[in-house]
Amino acid sequence: MEWYHVGAGLLLLLVLFIGIGLSIPFALAAASLPFLFYIQGWSTALVSSELKLWGVWIDYVLLAVPLFVFLGELIGRSSIGPNLYAFMHRGVRVRGSAAYGSIAACAGFGAVCGSSMVGSLTIGGVALPEMQKLGYDNRLSSGVLAAGGTLSVLIPPSLILLFYGIVTDTSIGELFIAGIVPGLVLVLLFCGVVYVWGRVRPSHIPSVDRSQRSSLRQMLVSVGPIFAIGLVITLSIYTGIATPTEAAAVAALLTVILAFGVGGLDLAGFKAALFATMRTMGYLGLLLSAGVLFGFVMTYYRVPQQFTELFMSYQLGPWLVLAIVIVFYLVLGMFLEPVSMTFITLPTIFPLMQAAGFDLVWFGIVYTITMEIAVLTPPVGLNLYVIQGVSRGTIAIGEVITGCLPFIASMCALIALLIAVPEVATWLPQAMK
């Protein structure tokens, strides 16, 4: 069987199974199994599947995923996240302080949690009602919070960067370091969007907030936990003291202590965080396992390698190759969520980028930004529906989409900046070697 028959067959079966309503993990597995049986026979294929599925669940590196998810759930169910937003907003004598505070709070939350959806849900659940009460336009407030949640995907630790590192066998520590400067640049771009929006549509942003400033104790309670958790993750990974998995374990333990100690978490909230983590990992675990089977079949038939050779035979310039890949992900992101895209497409795409001469750490940051855009583009933009759900029907999905457009434009501007000045992503990892 030729590689292009296998590639086309996998794609057609995957589309068919998704079209009839199978979830992505089961669709991936179902598309892979006929080719696996053809390779190994029925009995051997079953044993091989069991071994590969089990191998995913006991992978040491992947242990970081449930730990970071659990950490985010704890922060979201305690008062640590809401306190962070209140500190960023309260008593700041700047017009648009609630919008700027939301971006800053999402950035701070992103420094301890790698999930975009959890970031939007945690900060948005507190900030959106406050912004509506203060008189912010629905499009601005929903756009700020939906886009702000994506900062959790770029600012380390990031689950997408973690999965990217696993699939491409790239240093996760280097990827995390490379995401810092682009993440800070994106925060500034988001703030720039709010500033320009206020200048163009002054009625969309209320006058300066005159609420009481936070006391020193409130500042410590609000910022201290996030700072401590972020410091543990950052220093332990970047100084080489701990692996990402060990850093996630220590940070999760510290978060439990802080959530109970200063975050007001009770046993019911702790139990809810555990169950929410198990539900999330139930899906992610199945997706990872199915992705391994899918990848094994493609690798056995050398689909990624042959596709790369075919693509490069057209002698396209590296920048044209990059442009095609970015457009491909922007379109695909309208229909698939980032984790599924990572395990379905990346095994084929990253050898192509490597052959085109691009640094995989640099491409990992560009790839992650396209995944941020994916959660903001309909019809399958997860953050759009999170914010629309948080509004409890007071904001239409069309308003959320419209509000996100300027922020999507700023992400595209960041991609352009990374292409023009690759050192924005590569300088810090190289400086720390």
PDB file of N, CA, C and O in Angstrom, residues 216-290:
ATOM      1  N   LEU A 216      -2.441  47.405  51.628  1.00  0.00           N
ATOM      2  CA  LEU A 216      -1.230  46.592  51.506  1.00  0.00           C
ATOM      3  C   LEU A 216      -1.547  45.119  51.735  1.00  0.00           C
ATOM      4  O   LEU A 216      -1.033  44.245  51.018  1.00  0.00           O
ATOM      5  N   ARG A 217      -2.400  44.838  52.718  1.00  0.00           N
ATOM      6  CA  ARG A 217      -2.759  43.446  52.999  1.00  0.00           C
ATOM      7  C   ARG A 217      -3.509  42.835  51.815  1.00  0.00           C
ATOM      8  O   ARG A 217      -3.253  41.691  51.427  1.00  0.00           O
ATOM      9  N   GLN A 218      -4.443  43.609  51.244  1.00  0.00           N
ATOM     10  CA  GLN A 218      -5.191  43.108  50.090  1.00  0.00           C
ATOM     11  C   GLN A 218      -4.264  42.857  48.904  1.00  0.00           C
ATOM     12  O   GLN A 218      -4.439  41.892  48.151  1.00  0.00           O
ATOM     13  N   MET A 219      -3.267  43.723  48.741  1.00  0.00           N
ATOM     14  CA  MET A 219      -2.303  43.532  47.653  1.00  0.00           C
ATOM     15  C   MET A 219      -1.532  42.226  47.830  1.00  0.00           C
ATOM     16  O   MET A 219      -1.348  41.459  46.880  1.00  0.00           O
ATOM     17  N   LEU A 220      -1.097  41.960  49.068  1.00  0.00           N
ATOM     18  CA  LEU A 220      -0.330  40.743  49.333  1.00  0.00           C
ATOM     19  C   LEU A 220      -1.183  39.499  49.115  1.00  0.00           C
ATOM     20  O   LEU A 220      -0.721  38.501  48.545  1.00  0.00           O
ATOM     21  N   VAL A 221      -2.435  39.550  49.571  1.00  0.00           N
ATOM     22  CA  VAL A 221      -3.337  38.410  49.420  1.00  0.00           C
ATOM     23  C   VAL A 221      -3.673  38.173  47.953  1.00  0.00           C
ATOM     24  O   VAL A 221      -3.821  37.029  47.502  1.00  0.00           O
ATOM     25  N   SER A 222      -3.779  39.271  47.182  1.00  0.00           N
ATOM     26  CA  SER A 222      -4.175  39.157  45.779  1.00  0.00           C
ATOM     27  C   SER A 222      -3.037  38.691  44.895  1.00  0.00           C
ATOM     28  O   SER A 222      -3.207  37.805  44.056  1.00  0.00           O
ATOM     29  N   VAL A 223      -1.871  39.305  45.056  1.00  0.00           N
ATOM     30  CA  VAL A 223      -0.753  39.029  44.156  1.00  0.00           C
ATOM     31  C   VAL A 223       0.171  37.946  44.696  1.00  0.00           C
ATOM     32  O   VAL A 223       0.766  37.187  43.920  1.00  0.00           O
ATOM     33  N   GLY A 224       0.282  37.838  46.020  1.00  0.00           N
ATOM     34  CA  GLY A 224       1.228  36.912  46.634  1.00  0.00           C
ATOM     35  C   GLY A 224       1.103  35.474  46.161  1.00  0.00           C
ATOM     36  O   GLY A 224       2.111  34.873  45.743  1.00  0.00           O
ATOM     37  N   PRO A 225      -0.108  34.871  46.176  1.00  0.00           N
ATOM     38  CA  PRO A 225      -0.221  33.467  45.748  1.00  0.00           C
ATOM     39  C   PRO A 225       0.198  33.250  44.297  1.00  0.00           C
ATOM     40  O   PRO A 225       0.931  32.297  43.996  1.00  0.00           O
ATOM     41  N   ILE A 226      -0.272  34.125  43.395  1.00  0.00           N
ATOM     42  CA  ILE A 226       0.083  33.974  41.983  1.00  0.00           C
ATOM     43  C   ILE A 226       1.589  34.145  41.791  1.00  0.00           C
ATOM     44  O   ILE A 226       2.239  33.391  41.047  1.00  0.00           O
ATOM     45  N   PHE A 227       2.163  35.127  42.486  1.00  0.00           N
ATOM     46  CA  PHE A 227       3.599  35.370  42.377  1.00  0.00           C
ATOM     47  C   PHE A 227       4.390  34.162  42.877  1.00  0.00           C
ATOM     48  O   PHE A 227       5.356  33.727  42.243  1.00  0.00           O
ATOM     49  N   ALA A 228       3.966  33.592  44.005  1.00  0.00           N
ATOM     50  CA  ALA A 228       4.683  32.447  44.579  1.00  0.00           C
ATOM     51  C   ALA A 228       4.599  31.225  43.669  1.00  0.00           C
ATOM     52  O   ALA A 228       5.609  30.550  43.411  1.00  0.00           O
ATOM     53  N   ILE A 229       3.411  30.942  43.144  1.00  0.00           N
ATOM     54  CA  ILE A 229       3.241  29.780  42.260  1.00  0.00           C
ATOM     55  C   ILE A 229       4.041  29.968  40.975  1.00  0.00           C
ATOM     56  O   ILE A 229       4.748  29.062  40.514  1.00  0.00           O
ATOM     57  N   GLY A 230       3.925  31.162  40.386  1.00  0.00           N
ATOM     58  CA  GLY A 230       4.661  31.443  39.157  1.00  0.00           C
ATOM     59  C   GLY A 230       6.163  31.373  39.360  1.00  0.00           C
ATOM     60  O   GLY A 230       6.896  30.886  38.490  1.00  0.00           O
ATOM     61  N   LEU A 231       6.626  31.860  40.525  1.00  0.00           N
ATOM     62  CA  LEU A 231       8.058  31.843  40.810  1.00  0.00           C
ATOM     63  C   LEU A 231       8.582  30.415  40.921  1.00  0.00           C
ATOM     64  O   LEU A 231       9.663  30.089  40.423  1.00  0.00           O
ATOM     65  N   VAL A 232       7.806  29.553  41.585  1.00  0.00           N
ATOM     66  CA  VAL A 232       8.209  28.145  41.727  1.00  0.00           C
ATOM     67  C   VAL A 232       8.341  27.485  40.358  1.00  0.00           C
ATOM     68  O   VAL A 232       9.330  26.802  40.060  1.00  0.00           O
ATOM     69  N   ILE A 233       7.343  27.696  39.495  1.00  0.00           N
ATOM     70  CA  ILE A 233       7.370  27.086  38.167  1.00  0.00           C
ATOM     71  C   ILE A 233       8.532  27.646  37.351  1.00  0.00           C
ATOM     72  O   ILE A 233       9.316  26.902  36.744  1.00  0.00           O
ATOM     73  N   THR A 234       8.647  28.971  37.354  1.00  0.00           N
ATOM     74  CA  THR A 234       9.646  29.628  36.509  1.00  0.00           C
ATOM     75  C   THR A 234      11.072  29.263  36.917  1.00  0.00           C
ATOM     76  O   THR A 234      11.871  28.788  36.098  1.00  0.00           O
ATOM     77  N   LEU A 235      11.384  29.471  38.166  1.00  0.00           N
ATOM     78  CA  LEU A 235      12.755  29.247  38.616  1.00  0.00           C
ATOM     79  C   LEU A 235      13.160  27.777  38.534  1.00  0.00           C
ATOM     80  O   LEU A 235      14.275  27.452  38.136  1.00  0.00           O
ATOM     81  N   SER A 236      12.259  26.889  38.928  1.00  0.00           N
ATOM     82  CA  SER A 236      12.615  25.470  38.949  1.00  0.00           C
ATOM     83  C   SER A 236      12.884  24.931  37.545  1.00  0.00           C
ATOM     84  O   SER A 236      13.799  24.121  37.340  1.00  0.00           O
ATOM     85  N   ILE A 237      12.094  25.385  36.539  1.00  0.00           N
ATOM     86  CA  ILE A 237      12.293  24.898  35.175  1.00  0.00           C
ATOM     87  C   ILE A 237      13.487  25.588  34.527  1.00  0.00           C
ATOM     88  O   ILE A 237      14.366  24.950  33.950  1.00  0.00           O
ATOM     89  N   TYR A 238      13.541  26.908  34.645  1.00  0.00           N
ATOM     90  CA  TYR A 238      14.526  27.673  33.882  1.00  0.00           C
ATOM     91  C   TYR A 238      15.937  27.575  34.450  1.00  0.00           C
ATOM     92  O   TYR A 238      16.914  27.788  33.739  1.00  0.00           O
ATOM     93  N   THR A 239      16.044  27.247  35.740  1.00  0.00           N
ATOM     94  CA  THR A 239      17.379  27.068  36.315  1.00  0.00           C
ATOM     95  C   THR A 239      17.833  25.617  36.249  1.00  0.00           C
ATOM     96  O   THR A 239      18.971  25.310  36.612  1.00  0.00           O
ATOM     97  N   GLY A 240      16.959  24.731  35.805  1.00  0.00           N
ATOM     98  CA  GLY A 240      17.320  23.331  35.677  1.00  0.00           C
ATOM     99  C   GLY A 240      17.208  22.538  36.963  1.00  0.00           C
ATOM    100  O   GLY A 240      17.611  21.380  37.018  1.00  0.00           O
ATOM    101  N   ILE A 241      16.620  23.152  38.005  1.00  0.00           N
ATOM    102  CA  ILE A 241      16.461  22.447  39.273  1.00  0.00           C
ATOM    103  C   ILE A 241      15.483  21.286  39.131  1.00  0.00           C
ATOM    104  O   ILE A 241      15.649  20.225  39.732  1.00  0.00           O
ATOM    105  N   ALA A 242      14.428  21.508  38.328  1.00  0.00           N
ATOM    106  CA  ALA A 242      13.385  20.494  38.186  1.00  0.00           C
ATOM    107  C   ALA A 242      12.943  20.406  36.738  1.00  0.00           C
ATOM    108  O   ALA A 242      13.089  21.355  35.957  1.00  0.00           O
ATOM    109  N   THR A 243      12.411  19.256  36.379  1.00  0.00           N
ATOM    110  CA  THR A 243      11.792  19.086  35.067  1.00  0.00           C
ATOM    111  C   THR A 243      10.407  19.734  35.096  1.00  0.00           C
ATOM    112  O   THR A 243       9.885  20.053  36.179  1.00  0.00           O
ATOM    113  N   PRO A 244       9.785  19.965  33.932  1.00  0.00           N
ATOM    114  CA  PRO A 244       8.421  20.510  33.939  1.00  0.00           C
ATOM    115  C   PRO A 244       7.445  19.684  34.776  1.00  0.00           C
ATOM    116  O   PRO A 244       6.569  20.238  35.444  1.00  0.00           O
ATOM    117  N   THR A 245       7.602  18.372  34.761  1.00  0.00           N
ATOM    118  CA  THR A 245       6.709  17.515  35.556  1.00  0.00           C
ATOM    119  C   THR A 245       6.922  17.733  37.044  1.00  0.00           C
ATOM    120  O   THR A 245       5.962  17.868  37.812  1.00  0.00           O
ATOM    121  N   GLU A 246       8.176  17.782  37.482  1.00  0.00           N
ATOM    122  CA  GLU A 246       8.468  18.019  38.896  1.00  0.00           C
ATOM    123  C   GLU A 246       8.022  19.413  39.319  1.00  0.00           C
ATOM    124  O   GLU A 246       7.470  19.593  40.416  1.00  0.00           O
ATOM    125  N   ALA A 247       8.240  20.399  38.455  1.00  0.00           N
ATOM    126  CA  ALA A 247       7.803  21.763  38.762  1.00  0.00           C
ATOM    127  C   ALA A 247       6.283  21.829  38.892  1.00  0.00           C
ATOM    128  O   ALA A 247       5.754  22.505  39.789  1.00  0.00           O
ATOM    129  N   ALA A 248       5.575  21.115  38.013  1.00  0.00           N
ATOM    130  CA  ALA A 248       4.117  21.095  38.081  1.00  0.00           C
ATOM    131  C   ALA A 248       3.641  20.455  39.381  1.00  0.00           C
ATOM    132  O   ALA A 248       2.667  20.923  40.000  1.00  0.00           O
ATOM    133  N   ALA A 249       4.322  19.383  39.819  1.00  0.00           N
ATOM    134  CA  ALA A 249       3.928  18.703  41.060  1.00  0.00           C
ATOM    135  C   ALA A 249       4.122  19.614  42.273  1.00  0.00           C
ATOM    136  O   ALA A 249       3.232  19.733  43.125  1.00  0.00           O
ATOM    137  N   VAL A 250       5.273  20.275  42.354  1.00  0.00           N
ATOM    138  CA  VAL A 250       5.542  21.174  43.484  1.00  0.00           C
ATOM    139  C   VAL A 250       4.568  22.351  43.460  1.00  0.00           C
ATOM    140  O   VAL A 250       4.026  22.755  44.488  1.00  0.00           O
ATOM    141  N   ALA A 251       4.340  22.915  42.262  1.00  0.00           N
ATOM    142  CA  ALA A 251       3.420  24.045  42.147  1.00  0.00           C
ATOM    143  C   ALA A 251       1.993  23.658  42.510  1.00  0.00           C
ATOM    144  O   ALA A 251       1.265  24.432  43.140  1.00  0.00           O
ATOM    145  N   ALA A 252       1.582  22.443  42.129  1.00  0.00           N
ATOM    146  CA  ALA A 252       0.231  21.988  42.475  1.00  0.00           C
ATOM    147  C   ALA A 252       0.071  21.839  43.986  1.00  0.00           C
ATOM    148  O   ALA A 252      -0.963  22.220  44.554  1.00  0.00           O
ATOM    149  N   LEU A 253       1.095  21.280  44.640  1.00  0.00           N
ATOM    150  CA  LEU A 253       1.054  21.154  46.100  1.00  0.00           C
ATOM    151  C   LEU A 253       0.996  22.532  46.760  1.00  0.00           C
ATOM    152  O   LEU A 253       0.208  22.755  47.700  1.00  0.00           O
ATOM    153  N   LEU A 254       1.811  23.456  46.271  1.00  0.00           N
ATOM    154  CA  LEU A 254       1.800  24.820  46.814  1.00  0.00           C
ATOM    155  C   LEU A 254       0.440  25.482  46.596  1.00  0.00           C
ATOM    156  O   LEU A 254      -0.060  26.190  47.485  1.00  0.00           O
ATOM    157  N   THR A 255      -0.172  25.238  45.442  1.00  0.00           N
ATOM    158  CA  THR A 255      -1.485  25.815  45.151  1.00  0.00           C
ATOM    159  C   THR A 255      -2.550  25.279  46.097  1.00  0.00           C
ATOM    160  O   THR A 255      -3.435  26.019  46.537  1.00  0.00           O
ATOM    161  N   VAL A 256      -2.476  23.984  46.409  1.00  0.00           N
ATOM    162  CA  VAL A 256      -3.423  23.408  47.379  1.00  0.00           C
ATOM    163  C   VAL A 256      -3.304  24.129  48.716  1.00  0.00           C
ATOM    164  O   VAL A 256      -4.316  24.531  49.323  1.00  0.00           O
ATOM    165  N   ILE A 257      -2.073  24.329  49.178  1.00  0.00           N
ATOM    166  CA  ILE A 257      -1.848  24.998  50.466  1.00  0.00           C
ATOM    167  C   ILE A 257      -2.371  26.431  50.432  1.00  0.00           C
ATOM    168  O   ILE A 257      -3.083  26.878  51.344  1.00  0.00           O
ATOM    169  N   LEU A 258      -2.050  27.159  49.362  1.00  0.00           N
ATOM    170  CA  LEU A 258      -2.472  28.553  49.260  1.00  0.00           C
ATOM    171  C   LEU A 258      -3.981  28.677  49.054  1.00  0.00           C
ATOM    172  O   LEU A 258      -4.619  29.601  49.570  1.00  0.00           O
ATOM    173  N   ALA A 259      -4.563  27.749  48.275  1.00  0.00           N
ATOM    174  CA  ALA A 259      -6.006  27.806  48.033  1.00  0.00           C
ATOM    175  C   ALA A 259      -6.786  27.621  49.331  1.00  0.00           C
ATOM    176  O   ALA A 259      -7.795  28.301  49.565  1.00  0.00           O
ATOM    177  N   PHE A 260      -6.320  26.714  50.180  1.00  0.00           N
ATOM    178  CA  PHE A 260      -6.977  26.537  51.482  1.00  0.00           C
ATOM    179  C   PHE A 260      -6.592  27.656  52.448  1.00  0.00           C
ATOM    180  O   PHE A 260      -7.433  28.132  53.222  1.00  0.00           O
ATOM    181  N   GLY A 261      -5.336  28.080  52.411  1.00  0.00           N
ATOM    182  CA  GLY A 261      -4.849  29.045  53.391  1.00  0.00           C
ATOM    183  C   GLY A 261      -5.361  30.452  53.182  1.00  0.00           C
ATOM    184  O   GLY A 261      -5.832  31.096  54.126  1.00  0.00           O
ATOM    185  N   VAL A 262      -5.264  30.964  51.938  1.00  0.00           N
ATOM    186  CA  VAL A 262      -5.666  32.356  51.684  1.00  0.00           C
ATOM    187  C   VAL A 262      -6.751  32.472  50.622  1.00  0.00           C
ATOM    188  O   VAL A 262      -7.307  33.553  50.425  1.00  0.00           O
ATOM    189  N   GLY A 263      -7.039  31.373  49.935  1.00  0.00           N
ATOM    190  CA  GLY A 263      -8.012  31.444  48.848  1.00  0.00           C
ATOM    191  C   GLY A 263      -9.422  31.063  49.222  1.00  0.00           C
ATOM    192  O   GLY A 263     -10.322  31.107  48.372  1.00  0.00           O
ATOM    193  N   GLY A 264      -9.634  30.679  50.479  1.00  0.00           N
ATOM    194  CA  GLY A 264     -10.994  30.362  50.913  1.00  0.00           C
ATOM    195  C   GLY A 264     -11.561  29.081  50.333  1.00  0.00           C
ATOM    196  O   GLY A 264     -12.779  28.881  50.329  1.00  0.00           O
ATOM    197  N   LEU A 265     -10.715  28.197  49.840  1.00  0.00           N
ATOM    198  CA  LEU A 265     -11.195  26.941  49.271  1.00  0.00           C
ATOM    199  C   LEU A 265     -11.663  26.009  50.382  1.00  0.00           C
ATOM    200  O   LEU A 265     -11.013  25.892  51.426  1.00  0.00           O
ATOM    201  N   ASP A 266     -12.798  25.345  50.175  1.00  0.00           N
ATOM    202  CA  ASP A 266     -13.279  24.364  51.140  1.00  0.00           C
ATOM    203  C   ASP A 266     -13.175  22.962  50.530  1.00  0.00           C
ATOM    204  O   ASP A 266     -12.764  22.797  49.375  1.00  0.00           O
ATOM    205  N   LEU A 267     -13.559  21.956  51.311  1.00  0.00           N
ATOM    206  CA  LEU A 267     -13.427  20.580  50.843  1.00  0.00           C
ATOM    207  C   LEU A 267     -14.305  20.308  49.626  1.00  0.00           C
ATOM    208  O   LEU A 267     -13.924  19.548  48.737  1.00  0.00           O
ATOM    209  N   ALA A 268     -15.480  20.946  49.593  1.00  0.00           N
ATOM    210  CA  ALA A 268     -16.368  20.763  48.438  1.00  0.00           C
ATOM    211  C   ALA A 268     -15.714  21.307  47.167  1.00  0.00           C
ATOM    212  O   ALA A 268     -15.779  20.683  46.103  1.00  0.00           O
ATOM    213  N   GLY A 269     -15.072  22.474  47.287  1.00  0.00           N
ATOM    214  CA  GLY A 269     -14.377  23.054  46.135  1.00  0.00           C
ATOM    215  C   GLY A 269     -13.193  22.213  45.710  1.00  0.00           C
ATOM    216  O   GLY A 269     -12.923  22.057  44.517  1.00  0.00           O
ATOM    217  N   PHE A 270     -12.476  21.666  46.688  1.00  0.00           N
ATOM    218  CA  PHE A 270     -11.328  20.799  46.390  1.00  0.00           C
ATOM    219  C   PHE A 270     -11.795  19.541  45.653  1.00  0.00           C
ATOM    220  O   PHE A 270     -11.181  19.119  44.672  1.00  0.00           O
ATOM    221  N   LYS A 271     -12.879  18.964  46.137  1.00  0.00           N
ATOM    222  CA  LYS A 271     -13.429  17.768  45.501  1.00  0.00           C
ATOM    223  C   LYS A 271     -13.890  18.088  44.075  1.00  0.00           C
ATOM    224  O   LYS A 271     -13.648  17.309  43.137  1.00  0.00           O
ATOM    225  N   ALA A 272     -14.525  19.256  43.900  1.00  0.00           N
ATOM    226  CA  ALA A 272     -14.978  19.658  42.564  1.00  0.00           C
ATOM    227  C   ALA A 272     -13.805  19.849  41.619  1.00  0.00           C
ATOM    228  O   ALA A 272     -13.873  19.498  40.435  1.00  0.00           O
ATOM    229  N   ALA A 273     -12.691  20.412  42.135  1.00  0.00           N
ATOM    230  CA  ALA A 273     -11.491  20.604  41.316  1.00  0.00           C
ATOM    231  C   ALA A 273     -10.917  19.253  40.886  1.00  0.00           C
ATOM    232  O   ALA A 273     -10.473  19.096  39.737  1.00  0.00           O
ATOM    233  N   LEU A 274     -10.929  18.278  41.802  1.00  0.00           N
ATOM    234  CA  LEU A 274     -10.427  16.939  41.467  1.00  0.00           C
ATOM    235  C   LEU A 274     -11.266  16.294  40.368  1.00  0.00           C
ATOM    236  O   LEU A 274     -10.732  15.749  39.396  1.00  0.00           O
ATOM    237  N   PHE A 275     -12.591  16.362  40.528  1.00  0.00           N
ATOM    238  CA  PHE A 275     -13.481  15.741  39.541  1.00  0.00           C
ATOM    239  C   PHE A 275     -13.388  16.449  38.189  1.00  0.00           C
ATOM    240  O   PHE A 275     -13.432  15.802  37.136  1.00  0.00           O
ATOM    241  N   ALA A 276     -13.260  17.782  38.215  1.00  0.00           N
ATOM    242  CA  ALA A 276     -13.120  18.530  36.960  1.00  0.00           C
ATOM    243  C   ALA A 276     -11.821  18.144  36.252  1.00  0.00           C
ATOM    244  O   ALA A 276     -11.780  18.001  35.025  1.00  0.00           O
ATOM    245  N   THR A 277     -10.750  17.961  37.016  1.00  0.00           N
ATOM    246  CA  THR A 277      -9.470  17.535  36.440  1.00  0.00           C
ATOM    247  C   THR A 277      -9.597  16.148  35.833  1.00  0.00           C
ATOM    248  O   THR A 277      -9.080  15.890  34.735  1.00  0.00           O
ATOM    249  N   MET A 278     -10.280  15.247  36.525  1.00  0.00           N
ATOM    250  CA  MET A 278     -10.452  13.887  36.005  1.00  0.00           C
ATOM    251  C   MET A 278     -11.288  13.887  34.727  1.00  0.00           C
ATOM    252  O   MET A 278     -10.993  13.141  33.785  1.00  0.00           O
ATOM    253  N   ARG A 279     -12.326  14.752  34.676  1.00  0.00           N
ATOM    254  CA  ARG A 279     -13.131  14.833  33.454  1.00  0.00           C
ATOM    255  C   ARG A 279     -12.285  15.352  32.290  1.00  0.00           C
ATOM    256  O   ARG A 279     -12.347  14.824  31.177  1.00  0.00           O
ATOM    257  N   THR A 280     -11.516  16.393  32.556  1.00  0.00           N
ATOM    258  CA  THR A 280     -10.661  16.955  31.506  1.00  0.00           C
ATOM    259  C   THR A 280      -9.637  15.941  31.036  1.00  0.00           C
ATOM    260  O   THR A 280      -9.404  15.759  29.829  1.00  0.00           O
ATOM    261  N   MET A 281      -9.006  15.244  31.985  1.00  0.00           N
ATOM    262  CA  MET A 281      -7.981  14.278  31.627  1.00  0.00           C
ATOM    263  C   MET A 281      -8.573  13.025  30.992  1.00  0.00           C
ATOM    264  O   MET A 281      -7.888  12.330  30.238  1.00  0.00           O
ATOM    265  N   GLY A 282      -9.822  12.721  31.292  1.00  0.00           N
ATOM    266  CA  GLY A 282     -10.468  11.609  30.611  1.00  0.00           C
ATOM    267  C   GLY A 282     -10.505  11.847  29.115  1.00  0.00           C
ATOM    268  O   GLY A 282     -10.184  10.963  28.312  1.00  0.00           O
ATOM    269  N   TYR A 283     -10.855  13.074  28.738  1.00  0.00           N
ATOM    270  CA  TYR A 283     -10.885  13.425  27.320  1.00  0.00           C
ATOM    271  C   TYR A 283      -9.472  13.528  26.751  1.00  0.00           C
ATOM    272  O   TYR A 283      -9.164  12.945  25.705  1.00  0.00           O
ATOM    273  N   LEU A 284      -8.598  14.271  27.450  1.00  0.00           N
ATOM    274  CA  LEU A 284      -7.236  14.458  26.954  1.00  0.00           C
ATOM    275  C   LEU A 284      -6.478  13.137  26.873  1.00  0.00           C
ATOM    276  O   LEU A 284      -5.707  12.903  25.940  1.00  0.00           O
ATOM    277  N   GLY A 285      -6.691  12.264  27.857  1.00  0.00           N
ATOM    278  CA  GLY A 285      -6.010  10.974  27.851  1.00  0.00           C
ATOM    279  C   GLY A 285      -6.412  10.133  26.657  1.00  0.00           C
ATOM    280  O   GLY A 285      -5.570   9.518  25.996  1.00  0.00           O
ATOM    281  N   LEU A 286      -7.724  10.100  26.377  1.00  0.00           N
ATOM    282  CA  LEU A 286      -8.190   9.366  25.202  1.00  0.00           C
ATOM    283  C   LEU A 286      -7.652   9.988  23.920  1.00  0.00           C
ATOM    284  O   LEU A 286      -7.272   9.281  22.979  1.00  0.00           O
ATOM    285  N   LEU A 287      -7.607  11.322  23.894  1.00  0.00           N
ATOM    286  CA  LEU A 287      -7.097  12.010  22.709  1.00  0.00           C
ATOM    287  C   LEU A 287      -5.614  11.716  22.491  1.00  0.00           C
ATOM    288  O   LEU A 287      -5.172  11.447  21.371  1.00  0.00           O
ATOM    289  N   LEU A 288      -4.848  11.737  23.572  1.00  0.00           N
ATOM    290  CA  LEU A 288      -3.422  11.424  23.470  1.00  0.00           C
ATOM    291  C   LEU A 288      -3.206   9.985  23.004  1.00  0.00           C
ATOM    292  O   LEU A 288      -2.360   9.710  22.141  1.00  0.00           O
ATOM    293  N   SER A 289      -3.974   9.063  23.585  1.00  0.00           N
ATOM    294  CA  SER A 289      -3.830   7.655  23.223  1.00  0.00           C
ATOM    295  C   SER A 289      -4.176   7.420  21.756  1.00  0.00           C
ATOM    296  O   SER A 289      -3.450   6.740  21.026  1.00  0.00           O
ATOM    297  N   ALA A 290      -5.302   8.001  21.324  1.00  0.00           N
ATOM    298  CA  ALA A 290      -5.710   7.848  19.927  1.00  0.00           C
ATOM    299  C   ALA A 290      -4.712   8.521  18.997  1.00  0.00           C
ATOM    300  O   ALA A 290      -4.425   8.027  17.902  1.00  0.00           O
TER     301      ALA A 290
END
